[in-house]
Short mmCIF file of C-alpha atoms and ligand atoms in Angstrom, two decimals:
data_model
loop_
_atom_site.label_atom_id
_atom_site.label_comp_id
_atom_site.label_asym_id
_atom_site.label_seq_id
_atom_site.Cartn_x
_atom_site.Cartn_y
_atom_site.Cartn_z
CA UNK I 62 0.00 0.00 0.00
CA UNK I 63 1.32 3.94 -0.64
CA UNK I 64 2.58 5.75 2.04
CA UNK I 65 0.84 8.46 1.13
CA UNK I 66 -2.59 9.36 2.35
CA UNK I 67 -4.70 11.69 0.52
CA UNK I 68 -7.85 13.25 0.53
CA UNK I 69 -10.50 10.89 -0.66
CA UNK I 70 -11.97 13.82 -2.86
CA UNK I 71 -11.74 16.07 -5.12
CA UNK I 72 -12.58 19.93 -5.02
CA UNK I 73 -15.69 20.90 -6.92
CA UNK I 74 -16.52 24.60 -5.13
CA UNK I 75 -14.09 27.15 -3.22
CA UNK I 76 -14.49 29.38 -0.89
CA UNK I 77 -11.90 32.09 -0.65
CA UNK I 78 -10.06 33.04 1.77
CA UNK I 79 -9.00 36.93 3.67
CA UNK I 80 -5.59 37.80 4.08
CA UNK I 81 -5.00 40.65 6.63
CA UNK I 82 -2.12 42.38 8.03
CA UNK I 83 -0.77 42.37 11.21
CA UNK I 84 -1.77 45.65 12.73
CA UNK I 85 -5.24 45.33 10.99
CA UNK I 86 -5.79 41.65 13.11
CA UNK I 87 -3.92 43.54 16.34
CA UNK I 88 -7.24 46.36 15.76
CA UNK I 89 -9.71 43.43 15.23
CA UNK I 90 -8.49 41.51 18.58
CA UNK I 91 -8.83 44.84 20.50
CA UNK I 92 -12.42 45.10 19.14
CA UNK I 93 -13.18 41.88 19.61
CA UNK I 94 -12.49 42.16 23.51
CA UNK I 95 -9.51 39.48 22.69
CA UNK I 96 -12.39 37.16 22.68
CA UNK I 97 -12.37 35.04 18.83
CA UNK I 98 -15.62 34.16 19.28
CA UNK I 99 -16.47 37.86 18.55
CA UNK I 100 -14.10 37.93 15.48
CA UNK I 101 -16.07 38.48 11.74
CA UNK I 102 -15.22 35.59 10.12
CA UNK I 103 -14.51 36.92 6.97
CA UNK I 104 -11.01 38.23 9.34
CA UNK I 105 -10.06 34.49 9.80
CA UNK I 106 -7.54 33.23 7.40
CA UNK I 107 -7.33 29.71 8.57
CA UNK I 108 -10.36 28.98 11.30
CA UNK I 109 -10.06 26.35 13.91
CA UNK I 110 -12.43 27.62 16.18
CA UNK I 111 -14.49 24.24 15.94
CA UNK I 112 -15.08 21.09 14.04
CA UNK I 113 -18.97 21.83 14.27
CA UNK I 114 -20.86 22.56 11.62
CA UNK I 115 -17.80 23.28 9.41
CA UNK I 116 -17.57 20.56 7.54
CA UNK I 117 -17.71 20.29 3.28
CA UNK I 118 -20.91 18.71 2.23
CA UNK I 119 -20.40 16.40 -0.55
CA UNK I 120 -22.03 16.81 -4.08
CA UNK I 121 -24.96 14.28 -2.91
CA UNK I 122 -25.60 16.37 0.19
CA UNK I 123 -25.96 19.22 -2.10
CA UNK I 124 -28.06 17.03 -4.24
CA UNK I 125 -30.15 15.76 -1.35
CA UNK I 126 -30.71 20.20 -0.51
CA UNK I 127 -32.59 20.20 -3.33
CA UNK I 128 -34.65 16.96 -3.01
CA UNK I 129 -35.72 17.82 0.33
CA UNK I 130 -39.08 17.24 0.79
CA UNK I 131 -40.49 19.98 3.20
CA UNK I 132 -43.67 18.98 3.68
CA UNK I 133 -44.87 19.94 7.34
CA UNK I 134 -45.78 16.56 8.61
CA UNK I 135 -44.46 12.95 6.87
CA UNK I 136 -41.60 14.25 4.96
CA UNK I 137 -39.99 11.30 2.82
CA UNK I 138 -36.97 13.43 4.06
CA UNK I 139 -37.72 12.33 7.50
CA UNK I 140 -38.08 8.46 6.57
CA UNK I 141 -34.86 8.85 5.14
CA UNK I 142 -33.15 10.46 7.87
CA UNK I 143 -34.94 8.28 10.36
CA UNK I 144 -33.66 4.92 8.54
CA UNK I 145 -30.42 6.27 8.00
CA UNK I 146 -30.41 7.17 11.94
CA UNK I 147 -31.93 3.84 12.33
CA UNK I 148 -29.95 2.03 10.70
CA UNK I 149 -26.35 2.84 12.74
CA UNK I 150 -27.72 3.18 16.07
CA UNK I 151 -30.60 0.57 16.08
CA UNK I 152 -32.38 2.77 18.59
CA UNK I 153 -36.33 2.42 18.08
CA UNK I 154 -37.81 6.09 18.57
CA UNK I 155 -35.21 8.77 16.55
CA UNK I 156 -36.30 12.65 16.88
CA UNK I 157 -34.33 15.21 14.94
CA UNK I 158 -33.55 19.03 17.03
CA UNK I 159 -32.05 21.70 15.71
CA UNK I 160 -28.48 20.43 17.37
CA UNK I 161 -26.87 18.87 19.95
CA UNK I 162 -27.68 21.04 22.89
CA UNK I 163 -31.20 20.83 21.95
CA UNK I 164 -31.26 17.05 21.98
CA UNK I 165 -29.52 18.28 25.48
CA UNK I 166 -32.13 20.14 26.91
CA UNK I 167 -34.83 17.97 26.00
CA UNK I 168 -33.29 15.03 27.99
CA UNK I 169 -32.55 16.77 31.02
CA UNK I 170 -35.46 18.63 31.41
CA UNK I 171 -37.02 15.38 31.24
CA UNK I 172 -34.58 13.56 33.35
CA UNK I 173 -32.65 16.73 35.48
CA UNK I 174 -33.54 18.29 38.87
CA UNK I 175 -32.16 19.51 41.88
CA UNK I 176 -31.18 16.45 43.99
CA UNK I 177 -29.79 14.44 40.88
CA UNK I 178 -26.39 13.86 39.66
CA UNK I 179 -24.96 12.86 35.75
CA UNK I 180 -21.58 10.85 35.63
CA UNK I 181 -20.22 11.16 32.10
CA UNK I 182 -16.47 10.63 31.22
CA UNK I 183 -15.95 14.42 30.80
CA UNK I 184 -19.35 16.70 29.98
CA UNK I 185 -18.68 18.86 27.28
CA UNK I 186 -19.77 22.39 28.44
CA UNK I 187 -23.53 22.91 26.53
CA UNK I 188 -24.12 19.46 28.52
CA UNK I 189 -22.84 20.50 31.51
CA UNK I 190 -24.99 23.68 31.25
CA UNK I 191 -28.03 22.38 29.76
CA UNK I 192 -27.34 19.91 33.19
CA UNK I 193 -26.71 22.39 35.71
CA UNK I 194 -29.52 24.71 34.25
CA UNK I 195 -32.22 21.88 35.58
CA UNK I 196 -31.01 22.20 38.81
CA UNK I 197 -29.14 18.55 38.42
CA UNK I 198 -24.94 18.26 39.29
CA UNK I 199 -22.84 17.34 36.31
CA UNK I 200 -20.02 14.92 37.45
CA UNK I 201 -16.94 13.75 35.13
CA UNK I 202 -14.90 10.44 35.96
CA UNK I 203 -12.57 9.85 33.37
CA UNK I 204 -9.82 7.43 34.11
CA UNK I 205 -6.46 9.48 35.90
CA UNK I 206 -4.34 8.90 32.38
CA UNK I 207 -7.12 11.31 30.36
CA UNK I 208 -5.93 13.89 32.91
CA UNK I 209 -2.71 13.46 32.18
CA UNK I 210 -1.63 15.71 28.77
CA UNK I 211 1.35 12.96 28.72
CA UNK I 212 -0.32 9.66 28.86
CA UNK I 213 -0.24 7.75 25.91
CA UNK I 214 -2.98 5.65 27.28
CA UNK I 215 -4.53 4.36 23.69
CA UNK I 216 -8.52 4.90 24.80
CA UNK I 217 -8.20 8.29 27.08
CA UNK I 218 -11.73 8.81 27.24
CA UNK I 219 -12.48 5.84 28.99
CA UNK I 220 -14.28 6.12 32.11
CA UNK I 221 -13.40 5.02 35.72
CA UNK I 222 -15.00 1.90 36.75
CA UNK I 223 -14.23 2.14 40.12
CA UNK I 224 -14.66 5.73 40.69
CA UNK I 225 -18.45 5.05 38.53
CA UNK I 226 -19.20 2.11 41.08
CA UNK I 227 -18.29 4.19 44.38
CA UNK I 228 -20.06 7.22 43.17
CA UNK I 229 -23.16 5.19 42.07
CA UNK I 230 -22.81 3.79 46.06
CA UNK I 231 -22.51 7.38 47.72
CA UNK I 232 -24.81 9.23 45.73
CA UNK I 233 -27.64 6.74 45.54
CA UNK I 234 -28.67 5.10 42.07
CA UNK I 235 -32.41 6.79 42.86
CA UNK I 236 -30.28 9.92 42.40
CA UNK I 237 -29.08 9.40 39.29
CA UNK I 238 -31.72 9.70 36.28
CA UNK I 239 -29.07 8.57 33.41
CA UNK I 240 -24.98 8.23 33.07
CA UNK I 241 -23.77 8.80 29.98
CA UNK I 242 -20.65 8.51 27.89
CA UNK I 243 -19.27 11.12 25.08
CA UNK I 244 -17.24 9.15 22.22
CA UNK I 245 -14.73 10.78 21.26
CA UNK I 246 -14.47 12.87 24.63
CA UNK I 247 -14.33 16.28 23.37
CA UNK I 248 -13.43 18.34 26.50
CA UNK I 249 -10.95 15.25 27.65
CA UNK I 250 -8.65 16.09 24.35
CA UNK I 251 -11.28 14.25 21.35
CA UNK I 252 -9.72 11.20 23.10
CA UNK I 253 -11.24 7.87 22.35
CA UNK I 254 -13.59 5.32 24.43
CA UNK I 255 -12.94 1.84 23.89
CA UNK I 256 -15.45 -1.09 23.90
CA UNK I 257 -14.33 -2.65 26.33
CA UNK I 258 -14.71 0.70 28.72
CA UNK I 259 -18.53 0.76 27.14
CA UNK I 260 -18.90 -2.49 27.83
CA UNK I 261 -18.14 -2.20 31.31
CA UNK I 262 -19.35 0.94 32.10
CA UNK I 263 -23.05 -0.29 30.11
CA UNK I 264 -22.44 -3.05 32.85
CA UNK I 265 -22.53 -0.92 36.12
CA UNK I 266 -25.09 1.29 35.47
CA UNK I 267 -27.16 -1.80 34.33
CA UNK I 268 -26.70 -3.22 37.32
CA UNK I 269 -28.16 -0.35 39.32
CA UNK I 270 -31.21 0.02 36.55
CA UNK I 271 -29.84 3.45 35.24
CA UNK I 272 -30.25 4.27 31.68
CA UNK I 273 -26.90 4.84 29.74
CA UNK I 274 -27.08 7.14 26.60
CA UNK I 275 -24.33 8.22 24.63
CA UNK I 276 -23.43 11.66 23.44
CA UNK I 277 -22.55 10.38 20.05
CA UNK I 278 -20.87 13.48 18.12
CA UNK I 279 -18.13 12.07 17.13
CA UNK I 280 -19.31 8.45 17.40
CA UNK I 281 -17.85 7.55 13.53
CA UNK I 282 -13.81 8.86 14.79
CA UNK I 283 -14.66 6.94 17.77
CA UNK I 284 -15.44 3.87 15.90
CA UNK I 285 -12.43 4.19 13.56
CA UNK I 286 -10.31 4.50 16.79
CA UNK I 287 -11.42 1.30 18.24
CA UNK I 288 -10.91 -0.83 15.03
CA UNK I 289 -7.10 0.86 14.64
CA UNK I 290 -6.67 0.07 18.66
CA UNK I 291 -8.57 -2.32 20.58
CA UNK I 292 -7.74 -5.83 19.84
CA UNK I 293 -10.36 -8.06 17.86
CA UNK I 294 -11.57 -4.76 16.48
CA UNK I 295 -8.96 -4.90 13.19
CA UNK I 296 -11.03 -7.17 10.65
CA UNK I 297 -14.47 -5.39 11.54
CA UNK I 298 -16.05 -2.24 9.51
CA UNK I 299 -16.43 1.05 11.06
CA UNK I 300 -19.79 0.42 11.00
CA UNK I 301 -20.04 -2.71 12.08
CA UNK I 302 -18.35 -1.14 15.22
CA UNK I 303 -20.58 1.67 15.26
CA UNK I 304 -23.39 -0.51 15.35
CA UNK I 305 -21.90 -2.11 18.69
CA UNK I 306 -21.00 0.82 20.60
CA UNK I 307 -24.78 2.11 20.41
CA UNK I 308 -26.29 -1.09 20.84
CA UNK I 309 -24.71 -1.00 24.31
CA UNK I 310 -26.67 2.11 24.82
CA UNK I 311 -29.96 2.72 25.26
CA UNK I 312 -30.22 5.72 23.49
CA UNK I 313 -28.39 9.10 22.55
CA UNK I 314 -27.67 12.52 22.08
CA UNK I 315 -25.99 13.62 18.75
CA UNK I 316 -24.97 17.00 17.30
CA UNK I 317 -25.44 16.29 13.25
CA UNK I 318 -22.81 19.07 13.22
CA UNK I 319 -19.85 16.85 13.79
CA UNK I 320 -19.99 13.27 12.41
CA UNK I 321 -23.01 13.82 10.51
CA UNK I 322 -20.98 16.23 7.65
CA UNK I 323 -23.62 18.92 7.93
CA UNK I 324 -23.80 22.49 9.04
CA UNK I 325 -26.63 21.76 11.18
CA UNK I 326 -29.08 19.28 13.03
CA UNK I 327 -29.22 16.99 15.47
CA UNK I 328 -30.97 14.12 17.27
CA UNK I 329 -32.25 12.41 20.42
CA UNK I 330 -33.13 8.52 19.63
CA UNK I 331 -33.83 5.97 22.34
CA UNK I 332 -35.37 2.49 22.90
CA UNK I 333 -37.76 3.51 25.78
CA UNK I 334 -41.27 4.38 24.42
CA UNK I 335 -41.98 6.46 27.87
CA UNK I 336 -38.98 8.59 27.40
CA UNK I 337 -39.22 9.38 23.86
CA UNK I 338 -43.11 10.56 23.94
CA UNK I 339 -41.89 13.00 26.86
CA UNK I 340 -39.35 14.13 24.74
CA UNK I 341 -42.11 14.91 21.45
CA UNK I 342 -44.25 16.91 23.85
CA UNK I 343 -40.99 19.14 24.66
CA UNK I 344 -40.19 19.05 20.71
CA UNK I 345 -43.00 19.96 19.70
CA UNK I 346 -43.52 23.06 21.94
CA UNK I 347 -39.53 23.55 21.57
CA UNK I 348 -38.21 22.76 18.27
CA UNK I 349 -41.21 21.48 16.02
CA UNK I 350 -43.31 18.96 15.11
CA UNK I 351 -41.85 15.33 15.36
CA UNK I 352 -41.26 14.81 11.95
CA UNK I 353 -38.98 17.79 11.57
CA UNK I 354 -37.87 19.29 15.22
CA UNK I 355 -36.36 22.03 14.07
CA UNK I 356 -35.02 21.60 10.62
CA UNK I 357 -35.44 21.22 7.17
CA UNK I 358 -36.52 18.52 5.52
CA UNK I 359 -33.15 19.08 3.24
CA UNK I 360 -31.25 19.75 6.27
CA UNK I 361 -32.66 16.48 7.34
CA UNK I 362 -31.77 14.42 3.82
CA UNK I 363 -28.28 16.01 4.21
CA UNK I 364 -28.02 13.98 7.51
CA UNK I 365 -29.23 10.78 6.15
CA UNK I 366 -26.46 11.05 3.30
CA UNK I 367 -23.66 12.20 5.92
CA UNK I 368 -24.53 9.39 7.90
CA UNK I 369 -23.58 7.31 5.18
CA UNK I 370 -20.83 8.59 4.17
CA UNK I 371 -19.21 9.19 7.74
CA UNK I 372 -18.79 5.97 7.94
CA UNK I 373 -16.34 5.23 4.79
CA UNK I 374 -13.23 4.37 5.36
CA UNK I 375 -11.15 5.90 3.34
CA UNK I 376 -13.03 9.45 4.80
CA UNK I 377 -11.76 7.77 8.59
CA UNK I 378 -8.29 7.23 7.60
CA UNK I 379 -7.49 10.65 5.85
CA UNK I 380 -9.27 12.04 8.95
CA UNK I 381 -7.96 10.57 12.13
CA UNK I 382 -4.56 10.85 9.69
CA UNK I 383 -4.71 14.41 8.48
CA UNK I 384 -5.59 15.67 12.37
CA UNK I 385 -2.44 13.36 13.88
CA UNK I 386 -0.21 14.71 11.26
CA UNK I 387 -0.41 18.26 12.48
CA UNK I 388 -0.20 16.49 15.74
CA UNK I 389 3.21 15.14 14.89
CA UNK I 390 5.04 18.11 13.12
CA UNK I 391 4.19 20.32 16.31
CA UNK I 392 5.66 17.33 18.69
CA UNK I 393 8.51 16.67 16.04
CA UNK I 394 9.41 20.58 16.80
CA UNK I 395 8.66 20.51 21.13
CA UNK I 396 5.75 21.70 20.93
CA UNK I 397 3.85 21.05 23.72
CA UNK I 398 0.51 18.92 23.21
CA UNK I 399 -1.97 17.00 24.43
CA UNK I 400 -0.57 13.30 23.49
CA UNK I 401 -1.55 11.27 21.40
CA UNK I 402 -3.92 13.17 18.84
CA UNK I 403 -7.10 13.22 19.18
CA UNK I 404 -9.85 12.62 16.22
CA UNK I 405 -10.78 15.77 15.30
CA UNK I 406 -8.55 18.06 17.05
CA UNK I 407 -5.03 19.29 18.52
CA UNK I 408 -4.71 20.16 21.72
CA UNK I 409 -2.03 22.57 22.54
CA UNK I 410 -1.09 22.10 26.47
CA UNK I 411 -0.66 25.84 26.97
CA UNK I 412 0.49 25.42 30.78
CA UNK I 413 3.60 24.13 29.31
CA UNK I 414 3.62 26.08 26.01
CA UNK I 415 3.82 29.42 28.72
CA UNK I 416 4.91 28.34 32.31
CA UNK I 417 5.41 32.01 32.57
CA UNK I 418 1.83 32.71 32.48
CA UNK I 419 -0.49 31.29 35.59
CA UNK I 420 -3.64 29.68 35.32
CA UNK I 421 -5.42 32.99 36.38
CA UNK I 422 -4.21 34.89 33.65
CA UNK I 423 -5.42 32.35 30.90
CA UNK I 424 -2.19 31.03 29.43
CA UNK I 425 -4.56 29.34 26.76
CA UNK I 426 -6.64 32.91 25.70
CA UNK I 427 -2.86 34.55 25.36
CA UNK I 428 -1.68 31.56 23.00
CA UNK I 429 -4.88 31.84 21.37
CA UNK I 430 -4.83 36.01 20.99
CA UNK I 431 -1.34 35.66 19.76
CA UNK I 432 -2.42 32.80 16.83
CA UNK I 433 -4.60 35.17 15.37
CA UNK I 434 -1.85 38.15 15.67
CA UNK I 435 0.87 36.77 14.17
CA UNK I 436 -1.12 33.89 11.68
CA UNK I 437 -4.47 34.60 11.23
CA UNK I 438 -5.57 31.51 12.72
CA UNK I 439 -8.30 30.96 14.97
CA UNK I 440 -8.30 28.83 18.02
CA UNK I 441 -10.33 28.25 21.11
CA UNK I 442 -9.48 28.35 24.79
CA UNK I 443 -10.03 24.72 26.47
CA UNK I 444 -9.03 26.11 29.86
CA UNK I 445 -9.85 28.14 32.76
CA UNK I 446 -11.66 30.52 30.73
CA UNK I 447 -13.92 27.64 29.53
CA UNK I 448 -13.85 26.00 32.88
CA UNK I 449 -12.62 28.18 35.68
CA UNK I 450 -14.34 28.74 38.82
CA UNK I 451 -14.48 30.88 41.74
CA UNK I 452 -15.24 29.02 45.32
CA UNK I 453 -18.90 30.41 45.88
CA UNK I 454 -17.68 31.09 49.67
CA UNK I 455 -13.89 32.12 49.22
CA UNK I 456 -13.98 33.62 46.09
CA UNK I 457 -10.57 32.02 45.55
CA UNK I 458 -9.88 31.13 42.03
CA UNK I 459 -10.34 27.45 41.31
CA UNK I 460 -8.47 26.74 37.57
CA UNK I 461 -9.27 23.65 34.85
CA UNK I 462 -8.11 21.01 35.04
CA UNK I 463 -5.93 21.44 31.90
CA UNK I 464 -5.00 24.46 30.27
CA UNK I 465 -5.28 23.32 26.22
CA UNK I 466 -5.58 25.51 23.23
CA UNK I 467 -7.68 23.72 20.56
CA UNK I 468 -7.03 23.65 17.02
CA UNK I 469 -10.32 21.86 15.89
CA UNK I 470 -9.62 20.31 11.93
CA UNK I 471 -13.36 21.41 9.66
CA UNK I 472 -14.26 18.19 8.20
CA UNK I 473 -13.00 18.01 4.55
CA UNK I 474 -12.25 21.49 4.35
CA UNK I 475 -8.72 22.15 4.59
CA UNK I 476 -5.93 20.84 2.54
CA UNK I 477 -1.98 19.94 3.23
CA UNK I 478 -0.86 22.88 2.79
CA UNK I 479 -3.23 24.79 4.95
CA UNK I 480 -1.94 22.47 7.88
CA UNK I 481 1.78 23.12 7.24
CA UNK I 482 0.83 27.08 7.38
CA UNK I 483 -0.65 26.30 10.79
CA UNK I 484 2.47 24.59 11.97
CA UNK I 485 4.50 27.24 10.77
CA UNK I 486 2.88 29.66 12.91
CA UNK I 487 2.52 27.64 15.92
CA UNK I 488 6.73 26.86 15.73
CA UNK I 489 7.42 30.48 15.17
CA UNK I 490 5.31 31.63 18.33
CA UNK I 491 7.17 28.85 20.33
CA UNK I 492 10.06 30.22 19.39
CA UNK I 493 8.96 33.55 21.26
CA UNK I 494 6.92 31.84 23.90
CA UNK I 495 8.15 34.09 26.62
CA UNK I 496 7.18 37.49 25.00
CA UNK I 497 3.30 36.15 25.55
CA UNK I 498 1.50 37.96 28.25
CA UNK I 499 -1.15 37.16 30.14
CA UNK I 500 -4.91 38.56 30.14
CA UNK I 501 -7.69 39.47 32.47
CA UNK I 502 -11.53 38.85 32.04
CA UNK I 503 -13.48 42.56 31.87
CA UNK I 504 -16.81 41.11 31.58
CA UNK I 505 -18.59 37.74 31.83
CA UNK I 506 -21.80 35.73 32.09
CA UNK I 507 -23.08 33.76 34.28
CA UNK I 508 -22.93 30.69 32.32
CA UNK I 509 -20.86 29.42 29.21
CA UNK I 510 -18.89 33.06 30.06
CA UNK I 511 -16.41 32.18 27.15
CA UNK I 512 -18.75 32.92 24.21
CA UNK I 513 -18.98 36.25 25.30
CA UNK I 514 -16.32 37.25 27.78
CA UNK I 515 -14.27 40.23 27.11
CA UNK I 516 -10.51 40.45 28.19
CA UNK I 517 -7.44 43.13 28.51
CA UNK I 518 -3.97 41.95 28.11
CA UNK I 519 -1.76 42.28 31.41
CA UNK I 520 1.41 44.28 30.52
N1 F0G B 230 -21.52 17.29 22.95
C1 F0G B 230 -20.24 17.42 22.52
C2 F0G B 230 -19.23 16.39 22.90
C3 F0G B 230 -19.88 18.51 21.73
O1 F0G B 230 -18.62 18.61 21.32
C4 F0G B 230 -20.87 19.47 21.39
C5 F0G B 230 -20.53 20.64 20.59
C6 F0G B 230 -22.18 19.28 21.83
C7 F0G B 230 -22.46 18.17 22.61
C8 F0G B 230 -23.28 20.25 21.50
O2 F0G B 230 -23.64 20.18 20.17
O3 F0G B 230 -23.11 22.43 19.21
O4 F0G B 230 -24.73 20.89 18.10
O5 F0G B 230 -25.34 22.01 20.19
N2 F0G B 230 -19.35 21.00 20.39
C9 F0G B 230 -18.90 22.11 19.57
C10 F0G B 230 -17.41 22.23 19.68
C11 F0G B 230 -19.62 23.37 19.81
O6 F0G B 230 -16.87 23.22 19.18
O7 F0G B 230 -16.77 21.31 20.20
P1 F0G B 230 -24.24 21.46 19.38
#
């Protein structure tokens, strides 16, 4: 076989891209509040900001736009969707949202209250939020190694057994509505779950008669992962494998905006008849009526054909390959990351990058403020500006866990070349590292503060 791995595709459409100057992206940080989530786009060169909703639809997606059928109630687009849903999660009762958050709130208003508790492996933050909002506590146990930036444990987003089994004991299984598991664990570093770790972790809250769903995002990377690592896993298809890891579910949550290939959409889909008419009656108020919940009916064709074609192969190995290749020139030059790659992103461990910088003055937003000053590039913060607290009594600053700097890889989007611009960059600031200062937060919200937090640089 050639050593080479390309992109199974070929370009049809472009999109240009802006070039900008330095001192005109040093003005459009200071505007911005040195927050990129308040950048124009049309400033980004190269935008890693997130792997959601990013991705290149394929021809047939574009084909399936203009079939959509959007009829208000009965859409053949929803059949379609709904067997093509069907089909790789098994799961009897499939309702589309708008995205994954909706899917999110839906659940745990159903399911969420003050009293309860949610184990996950590591909650990404809408979860966490859509969690907390109902009143319930969002709790992560991910094994010790997917805390470590270091560990080159092969399935870092598994999830404690022991730690699941002695919380399950303390807190009370009447406490706890549903545990669930995110493949690939996004806020963890996009870090695999094995099937052996869903196996087992299916098997505990089983035991105590507590529902297990999946957030599913990223379930097709996931997959891939497990047939490249786990042993016994090497002969199957990715969707054989897929097929597994939800059938040891017994339901999920899924942002279409990830492994889907769309720009939008989502899905809750479970076996348990109760459940899913609970969820409808929120849809429908909520999103819309079953047979649409908040999209399209093209939106909802372009899921069924992403579905399909998430699953390919050849799309897997140019993916998990084209994300771990960055991955590799940036440890090839000592650059600091979370090891190994993860599926859809880099993680750039910024507490090492700048040891100069503490935790309370955002090492990650400075590396992040300085990619778009000197490159163009957009990032995101994975940090304590994402996940920082302050003790409700003290007031003492309580940091992340890990202070990363995510460069999130659009699906199908960008080429070689792109990538070896980004690792240009990246080298040349490491170079420098010590020049970086620090920042300090000017305004925030209450909850998910990093959208829309504003910052000054400490000089
Ligand atoms: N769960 C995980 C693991 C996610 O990564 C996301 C979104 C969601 C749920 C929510 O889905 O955006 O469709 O409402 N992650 C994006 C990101 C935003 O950039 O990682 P959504």
């Amino acid at each position: 076989m050639m050593k080479t791995i390309i992109e199974p595709f070929r370009i049809k459409t472009v999109e240009p891209i802006r070039f900008t100057t330095e001192e005109e992206r040093e003005n459009i940080l200071k505007e911005a509040g040195y927050n990129p989530f308040l950048f124009h786009a049309d400033d980004v060169l190269i935008d890693l900001l997130t792997d959601s909703g990013t991705a290149a639809m394929s021809a047939k997606q574009w084909s399936g736009i203009m079939d959509g059928d959007e009829s208000y109630a009965g859409a053949r687009s929803f059949y379609r969707f709904e067997n093509a849903v069907r089909d790789i999660t098994g799961y009897t009762f499939i309702i589309p949202t708008h995205q994954g958050r909706a899917a999110e709130k839906i659940l745990f208003t159903i399911l969420g209250k003050e009293g309860k508790s949610i184990p996950n492996n590591t909650h990404f933050d809408t979860t966490r939020a859509n969690i907390e909002y109902s009143g319930a506590e969002a709790v992560d146990l991910v094994i010790e190694e997917g805390k470590d930036p270091n560990s080159l444990h092969p399935f870092k987003g598994n999830m404690d057994i022991n730690k699941l089994e002695k919380f399950i004991q303390e807190t009370g299984a009447e406490n706890i509505p549903i545990g669930m598991m995110t493949v690939t664990n996004n806020a963890g570093g996009g870090q695999p779950v094995s099937m052996e770790n869903l196996r087992e972790v299916r098997d505990v809250f089983h035991k105590y008669n507590i529902p297990f769903f999946l957030d599913a995002c990223r379930f097709a990377e996931n997959a891939y992962f497990i047939k490249l690592r786990e042993k016994g896993y090497g002969d199957k298809s990715v969707k054989e494998i897929a097929q597994e890891m939800f059938s040891l579910a017994d339901g999920c949550t899924m942002s279409a905006k990830k492994d889907a290939l769309v720009n939008m959409g989502g899905f809750i889909a479970m076996n348990d008849e109760k459940l899913a008419q609970l969820s409808r009656n929120i849809l429908i108020v909520t999103e819309g009526f079953p047979t649409y919940g908040g999209l399209a009916g093209r939106d909802l064709e372009a899921i069924a054909q992403g579905l399909e074609e998430v699953v390919d192969e050849h799309y897997l190995r140019y993916r998990l390959r084209s994300v771990e290749y960055l991955g590799e020139k940036l440890i090839d030059a000592g650059v600091p990351i979370l090891q190994p790659p993860g599926g859809h992103a880099i993680y750039i461990n910024a507490k090492e990058f700048t040891p100069h910088i503490p935790p309370e003055h955002f090492p990650g937003q400075a590396l992040v403020c300085e990619l778009f000053r000197f490159g163009g590039i957009r990032a995101v913060e994975i940090g304590s500006v994402m996940f920082g607290k302050h003790d409700k009594k003290t007031g003492a600053f309580i940091p992340a866990s890990m202070e990363l700097v995510r460069l999130a890889i659009p699906r199908r989007v960008y080429t070689q070349s792109h990538i070896d611009y980004v690792v240009e960059v990246i080298i040349e600031i490491f170079k420098r590292r010590e020049a970086l200062c620090g920042y300090k937060i000017t305004y925030e919200a209450p909850m998910l503060r990093h959208f829309t937090a504003l910052f000054e640089p400490i000089t």
